[in-house]
Coordinates of C-alpha atoms in Angstrom, one line a residue:
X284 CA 0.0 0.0 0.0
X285 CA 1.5 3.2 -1.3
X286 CA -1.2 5.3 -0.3
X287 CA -2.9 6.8 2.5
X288 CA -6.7 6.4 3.6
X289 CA -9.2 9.2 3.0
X290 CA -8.4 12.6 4.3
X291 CA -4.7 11.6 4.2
X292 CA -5.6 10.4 7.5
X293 CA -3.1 7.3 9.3
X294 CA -4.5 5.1 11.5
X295 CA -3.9 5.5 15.5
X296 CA -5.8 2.4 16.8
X297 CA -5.6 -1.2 16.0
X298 CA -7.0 -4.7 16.4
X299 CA -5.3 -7.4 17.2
X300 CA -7.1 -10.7 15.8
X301 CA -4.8 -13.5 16.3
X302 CA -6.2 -16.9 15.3
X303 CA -9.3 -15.2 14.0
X304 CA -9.1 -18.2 11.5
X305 CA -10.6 -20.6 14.3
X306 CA -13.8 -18.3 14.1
X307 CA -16.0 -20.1 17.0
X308 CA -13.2 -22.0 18.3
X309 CA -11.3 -19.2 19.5
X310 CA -12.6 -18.5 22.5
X311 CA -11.4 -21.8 23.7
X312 CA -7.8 -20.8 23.4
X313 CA -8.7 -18.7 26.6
X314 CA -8.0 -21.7 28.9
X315 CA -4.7 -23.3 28.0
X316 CA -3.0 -19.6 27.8
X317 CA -4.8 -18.6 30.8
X318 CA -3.6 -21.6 32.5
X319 CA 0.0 -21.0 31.3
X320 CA -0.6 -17.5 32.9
X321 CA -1.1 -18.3 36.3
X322 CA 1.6 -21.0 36.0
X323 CA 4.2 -18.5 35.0
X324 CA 2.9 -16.1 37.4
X325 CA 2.8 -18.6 40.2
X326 CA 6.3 -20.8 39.6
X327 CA 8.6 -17.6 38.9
X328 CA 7.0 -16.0 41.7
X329 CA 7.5 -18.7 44.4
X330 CA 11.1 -19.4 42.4
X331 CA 11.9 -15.5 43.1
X332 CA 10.7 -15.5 46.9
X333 CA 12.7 -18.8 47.7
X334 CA 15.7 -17.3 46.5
X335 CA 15.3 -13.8 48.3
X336 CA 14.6 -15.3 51.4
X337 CA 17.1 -18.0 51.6
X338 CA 20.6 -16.4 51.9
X339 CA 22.7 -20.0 50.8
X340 CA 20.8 -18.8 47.3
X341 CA 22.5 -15.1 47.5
X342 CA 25.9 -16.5 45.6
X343 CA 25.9 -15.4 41.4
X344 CA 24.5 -18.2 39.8
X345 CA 20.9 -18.3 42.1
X346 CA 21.0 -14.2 41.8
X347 CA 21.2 -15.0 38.1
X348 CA 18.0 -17.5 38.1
X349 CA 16.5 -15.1 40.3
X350 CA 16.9 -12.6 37.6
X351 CA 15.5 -14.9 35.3
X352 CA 12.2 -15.4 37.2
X353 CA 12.1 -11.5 37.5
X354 CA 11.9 -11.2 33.9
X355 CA 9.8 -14.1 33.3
X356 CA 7.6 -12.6 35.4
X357 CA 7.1 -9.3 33.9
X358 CA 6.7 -10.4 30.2
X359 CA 3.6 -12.0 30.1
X360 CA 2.1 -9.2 31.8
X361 CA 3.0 -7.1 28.9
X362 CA 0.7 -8.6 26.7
X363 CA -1.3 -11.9 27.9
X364 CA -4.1 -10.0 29.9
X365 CA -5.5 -8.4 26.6
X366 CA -4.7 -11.5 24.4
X367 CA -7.2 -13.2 27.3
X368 CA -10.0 -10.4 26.7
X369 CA -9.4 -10.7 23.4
X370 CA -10.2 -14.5 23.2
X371 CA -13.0 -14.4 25.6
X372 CA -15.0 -11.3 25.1
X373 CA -13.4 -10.1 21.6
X374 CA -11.7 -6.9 23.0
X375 CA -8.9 -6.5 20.7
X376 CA -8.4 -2.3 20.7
X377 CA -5.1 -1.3 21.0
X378 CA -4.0 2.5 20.5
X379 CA -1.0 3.3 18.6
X380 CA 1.1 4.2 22.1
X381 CA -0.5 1.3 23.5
X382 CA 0.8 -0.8 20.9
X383 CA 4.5 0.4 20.9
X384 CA 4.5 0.2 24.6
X385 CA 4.0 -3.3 24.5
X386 CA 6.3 -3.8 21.4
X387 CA 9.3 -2.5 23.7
X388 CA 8.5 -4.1 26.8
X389 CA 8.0 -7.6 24.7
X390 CA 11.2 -7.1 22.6
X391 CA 13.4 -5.8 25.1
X392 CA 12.3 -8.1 28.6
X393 CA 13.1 -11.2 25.5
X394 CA 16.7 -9.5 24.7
X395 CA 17.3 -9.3 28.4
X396 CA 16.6 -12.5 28.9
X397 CA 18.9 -13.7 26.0
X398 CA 21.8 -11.7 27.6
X399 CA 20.7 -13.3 30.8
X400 CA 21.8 -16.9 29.8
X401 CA 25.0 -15.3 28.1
X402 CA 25.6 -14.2 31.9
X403 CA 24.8 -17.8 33.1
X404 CA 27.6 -19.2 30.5
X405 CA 29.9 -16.5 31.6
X406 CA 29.3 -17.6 35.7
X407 CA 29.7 -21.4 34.6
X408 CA 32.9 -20.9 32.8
X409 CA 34.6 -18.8 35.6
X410 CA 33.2 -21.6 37.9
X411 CA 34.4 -24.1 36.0
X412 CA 37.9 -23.1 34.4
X413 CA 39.0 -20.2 36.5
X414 CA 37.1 -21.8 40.1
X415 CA 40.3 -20.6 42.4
X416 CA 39.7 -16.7 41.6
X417 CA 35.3 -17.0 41.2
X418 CA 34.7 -14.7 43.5
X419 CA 37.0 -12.1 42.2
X420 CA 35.7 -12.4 38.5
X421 CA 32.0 -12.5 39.7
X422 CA 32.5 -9.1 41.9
X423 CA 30.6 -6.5 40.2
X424 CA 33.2 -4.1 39.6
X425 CA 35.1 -7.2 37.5
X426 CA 31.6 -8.6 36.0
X427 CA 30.4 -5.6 34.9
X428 CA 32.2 -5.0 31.9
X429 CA 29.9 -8.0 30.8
X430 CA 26.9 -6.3 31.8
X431 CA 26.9 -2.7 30.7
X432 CA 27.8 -3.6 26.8
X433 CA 24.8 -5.8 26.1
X434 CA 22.7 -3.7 28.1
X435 CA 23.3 -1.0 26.0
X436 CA 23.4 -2.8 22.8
X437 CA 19.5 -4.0 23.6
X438 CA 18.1 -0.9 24.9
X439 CA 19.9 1.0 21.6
X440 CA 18.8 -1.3 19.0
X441 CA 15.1 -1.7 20.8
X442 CA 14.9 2.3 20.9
X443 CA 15.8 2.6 17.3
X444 CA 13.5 -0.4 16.4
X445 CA 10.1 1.0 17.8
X446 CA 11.2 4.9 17.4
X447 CA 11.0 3.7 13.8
X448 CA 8.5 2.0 13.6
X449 CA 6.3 4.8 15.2
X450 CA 6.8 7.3 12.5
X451 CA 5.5 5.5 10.0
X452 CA 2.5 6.3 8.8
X453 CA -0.6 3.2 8.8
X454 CA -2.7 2.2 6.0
X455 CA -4.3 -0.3 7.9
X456 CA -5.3 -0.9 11.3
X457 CA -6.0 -5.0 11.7
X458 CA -2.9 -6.5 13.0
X459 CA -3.0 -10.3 12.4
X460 CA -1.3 -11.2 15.8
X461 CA -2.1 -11.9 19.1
X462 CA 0.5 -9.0 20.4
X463 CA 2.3 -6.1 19.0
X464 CA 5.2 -7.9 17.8
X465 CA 7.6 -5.4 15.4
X466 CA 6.9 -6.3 11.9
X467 CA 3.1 -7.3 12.5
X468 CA 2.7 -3.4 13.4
X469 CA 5.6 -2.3 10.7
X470 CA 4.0 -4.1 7.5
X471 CA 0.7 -2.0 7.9
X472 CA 2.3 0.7 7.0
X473 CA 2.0 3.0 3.9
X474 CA 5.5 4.0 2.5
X475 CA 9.1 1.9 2.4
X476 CA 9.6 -0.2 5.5
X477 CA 13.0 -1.4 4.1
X478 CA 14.8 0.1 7.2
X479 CA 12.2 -1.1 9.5
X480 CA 12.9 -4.2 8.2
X481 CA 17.1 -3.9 7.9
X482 CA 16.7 -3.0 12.0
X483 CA 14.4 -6.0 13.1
X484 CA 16.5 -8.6 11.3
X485 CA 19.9 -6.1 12.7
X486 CA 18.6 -6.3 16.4
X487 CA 17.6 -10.1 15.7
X488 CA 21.2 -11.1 14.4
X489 CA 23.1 -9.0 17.1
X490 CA 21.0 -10.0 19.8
X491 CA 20.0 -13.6 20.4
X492 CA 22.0 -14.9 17.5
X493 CA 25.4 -12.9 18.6
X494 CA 24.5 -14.2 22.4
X495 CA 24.0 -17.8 21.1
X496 CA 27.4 -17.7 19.7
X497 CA 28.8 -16.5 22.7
X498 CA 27.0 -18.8 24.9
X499 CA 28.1 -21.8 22.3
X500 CA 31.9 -20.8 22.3
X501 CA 32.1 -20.3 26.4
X502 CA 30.7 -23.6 26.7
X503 CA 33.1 -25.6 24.3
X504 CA 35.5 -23.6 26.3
X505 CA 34.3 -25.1 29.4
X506 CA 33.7 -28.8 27.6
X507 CA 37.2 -29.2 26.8
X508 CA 38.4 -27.9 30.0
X509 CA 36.4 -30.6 32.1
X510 CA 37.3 -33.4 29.7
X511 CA 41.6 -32.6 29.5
X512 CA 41.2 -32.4 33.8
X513 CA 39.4 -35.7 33.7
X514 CA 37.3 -34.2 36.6
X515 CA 34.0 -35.3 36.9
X516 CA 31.8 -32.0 36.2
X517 CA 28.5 -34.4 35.6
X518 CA 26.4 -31.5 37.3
X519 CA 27.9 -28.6 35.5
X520 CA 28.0 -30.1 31.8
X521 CA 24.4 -31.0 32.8
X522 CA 23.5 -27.3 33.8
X523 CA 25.4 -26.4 30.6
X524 CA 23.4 -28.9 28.1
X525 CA 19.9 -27.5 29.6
X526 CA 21.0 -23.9 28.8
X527 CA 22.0 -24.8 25.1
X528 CA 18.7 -26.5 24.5
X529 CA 16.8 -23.6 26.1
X530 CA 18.7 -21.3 23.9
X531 CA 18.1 -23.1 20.7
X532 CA 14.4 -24.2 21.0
X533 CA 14.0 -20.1 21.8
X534 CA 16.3 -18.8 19.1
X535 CA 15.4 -21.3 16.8
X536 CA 11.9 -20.1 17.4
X537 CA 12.5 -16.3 17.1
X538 CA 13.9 -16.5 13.8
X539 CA 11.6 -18.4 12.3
X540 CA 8.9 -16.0 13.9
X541 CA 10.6 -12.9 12.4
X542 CA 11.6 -14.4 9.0
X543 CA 8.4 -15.5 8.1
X544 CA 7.0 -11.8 7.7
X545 CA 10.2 -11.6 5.4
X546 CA 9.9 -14.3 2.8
X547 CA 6.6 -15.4 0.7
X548 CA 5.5 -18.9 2.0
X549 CA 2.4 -20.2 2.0
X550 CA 2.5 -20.8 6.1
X551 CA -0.9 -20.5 7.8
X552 CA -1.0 -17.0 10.4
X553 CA -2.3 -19.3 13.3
X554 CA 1.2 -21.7 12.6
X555 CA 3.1 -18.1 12.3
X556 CA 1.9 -16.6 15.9
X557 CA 1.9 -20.2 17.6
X558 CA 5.8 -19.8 16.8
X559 CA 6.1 -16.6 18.0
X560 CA 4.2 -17.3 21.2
X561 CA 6.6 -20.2 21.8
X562 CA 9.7 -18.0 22.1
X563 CA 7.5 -14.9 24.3
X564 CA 5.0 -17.4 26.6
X565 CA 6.4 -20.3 26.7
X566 CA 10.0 -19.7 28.5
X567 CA 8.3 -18.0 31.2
X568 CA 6.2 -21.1 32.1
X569 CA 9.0 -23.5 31.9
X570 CA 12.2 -21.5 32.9
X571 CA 11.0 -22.3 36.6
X572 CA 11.3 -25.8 36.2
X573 CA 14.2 -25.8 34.3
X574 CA 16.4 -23.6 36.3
X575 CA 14.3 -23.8 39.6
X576 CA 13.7 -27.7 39.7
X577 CA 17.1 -29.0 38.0
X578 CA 19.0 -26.9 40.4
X579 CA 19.6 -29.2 43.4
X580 CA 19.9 -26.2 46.3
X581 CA 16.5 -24.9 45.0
X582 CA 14.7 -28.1 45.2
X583 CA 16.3 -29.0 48.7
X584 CA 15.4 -25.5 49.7
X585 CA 11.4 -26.2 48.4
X586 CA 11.1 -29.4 49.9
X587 CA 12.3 -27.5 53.2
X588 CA 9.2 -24.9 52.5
X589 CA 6.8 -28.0 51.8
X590 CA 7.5 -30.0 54.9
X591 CA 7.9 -27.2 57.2
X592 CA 5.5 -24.6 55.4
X593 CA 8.1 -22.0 55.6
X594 CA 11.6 -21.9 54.8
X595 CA 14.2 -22.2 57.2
X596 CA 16.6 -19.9 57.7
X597 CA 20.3 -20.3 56.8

């Protein structure tokens, strides 16, 4: 669309009608998602309050998780409450502020938490290979240099993306998504999106790609260190393997997500938003168990809280 509506006029509200393909089946997609709500809420809730009050879970790597339940918390509530209205009573309205409010918190809570488990590589290999001076390379002053960087990179390329991508001007105002995911929003508009569309795939390729990397070499690193000592690491290479799998199910899952608004295929929407659900909803509702349950000091420390019905103090 090269044109703008009547009056020259671009549009300033939206509807978001994700799966409106299942017609009177939709509705029903209000219980598994809702359900998937309140587990995420629940799990990295209780995950976060047994690491705050337990101090044996103040060293770097529970901090870390506890981090990681912080942000699984926070971004379903970005988005899942109107995607539930939506479903249930059809209330899809979203203003154009609305929208890129929600675009930013869902982009940028998703790049944190790929920097995140570039963080949890970084305190696995100092653990691992460098365990005699841990403490010094995990003291903030030392470990920050690791922080600020990607920080910065995220919240830069994040800006740029939805600064962008609110000056355009909108033909249309049905967005076939369940959320206000970048290039759902950006292809309604009127003129050239080909920078819109040279930042997504940027921040997509320097983001969770460039972290993936990262994460892959630190952990060959760390691989090849355990297997010349010939000390048994059984717990760590396990920790290790569960991050790699996280990373690549959700990376794996983002790209496919953004490339399919880029090249012609004859994918079904619903398939298109299922996938990009699976990299936004579906970490938060499983990150507890993965980092909460596999991590043997957090499961001793739950079983404490279940037998006792507090926990004990350290």
């Amino acid at each position: 669309m090269n044109d703008l509506p009547a009056g020259n006029i671009s549009f300033t509200d939206f509807r978001l009608i994700g799966f409106y393909s299942l017609g009177e089946w939709r509705p029903f997609l209000f219980i598994p998602f809702f359900l998937m709500f309140s587990l995420a809420i629940t799990a990295n809730s209780f995950l976060i309050y047994l690491i705050k009050s337990q101090k044996s879970l103040h060293s770097p790597m529970y901090v870390l998780i506890g981090v990681m339940a912080v942000l699984d918390l926070i971004l379903p509530i970005f988005f899942v409450p109107n995607m539930l209205l939506s479903f249930l009573f059809n209330w899809s309205g979203i203003s154009l502020t609305g929208c890129l409010i929600q675009m930013f918190g869902i982009h940028f809570v998703g790049a944190f938490q790929s920097t995140l488990l570039f963080w949890m590589a970084m305190d696995r290999y100092f653990a691992i290979c460098k365990p005699l001076h841990y403490h010094k390379y995990m003291e903030m002053t030392n470990f920050s240099k690791f922080v600020f960087l990607p920080l910065i990179r995220n919240g830069f390329l994040m800006v740029t993306m939805v600064s962008l991508a609110g000056k355009l001007s909108f033909c249309g105002n049905i967005i076939d998504h369940c959320l206000c995911e970048h290039m759902a929003l950006v292809q309604l508009a009127c003129g050239d999106i080909s920078i819109n569309n040279i930042v997504g795939l940027v921040s997509a390729f320097l983001i969770p790609t460039a972290d993936f990397i990262l994460i892959t070499i630190s952990y060959v690193v760390i691989f090849s260190s355990v297997f010349r000592s010939g000390k048994s690491h059984l717990k760590a290479i396990n920790t290790c393997i569960t991050h790699i799998i996280v990373m690549t199910l959700s990376l794996t899952s983002a790209l496919i997500a953004f490339m399919s608004y880029r090249i012609r295929s004859d994918v079904p929407s619903s398939s298109r938003i299922f996938m990009s659900l699976i990299y936004v909803l579906f970490p938060s509702c499983f990150n507890p168990i993965i980092y909460g349950w596999r991590t043997k000091e957090i499961r001793q420390t739950f079983h404490k809280f279940i037998n006792n019905g507090k926990v004990l103090p350290s």
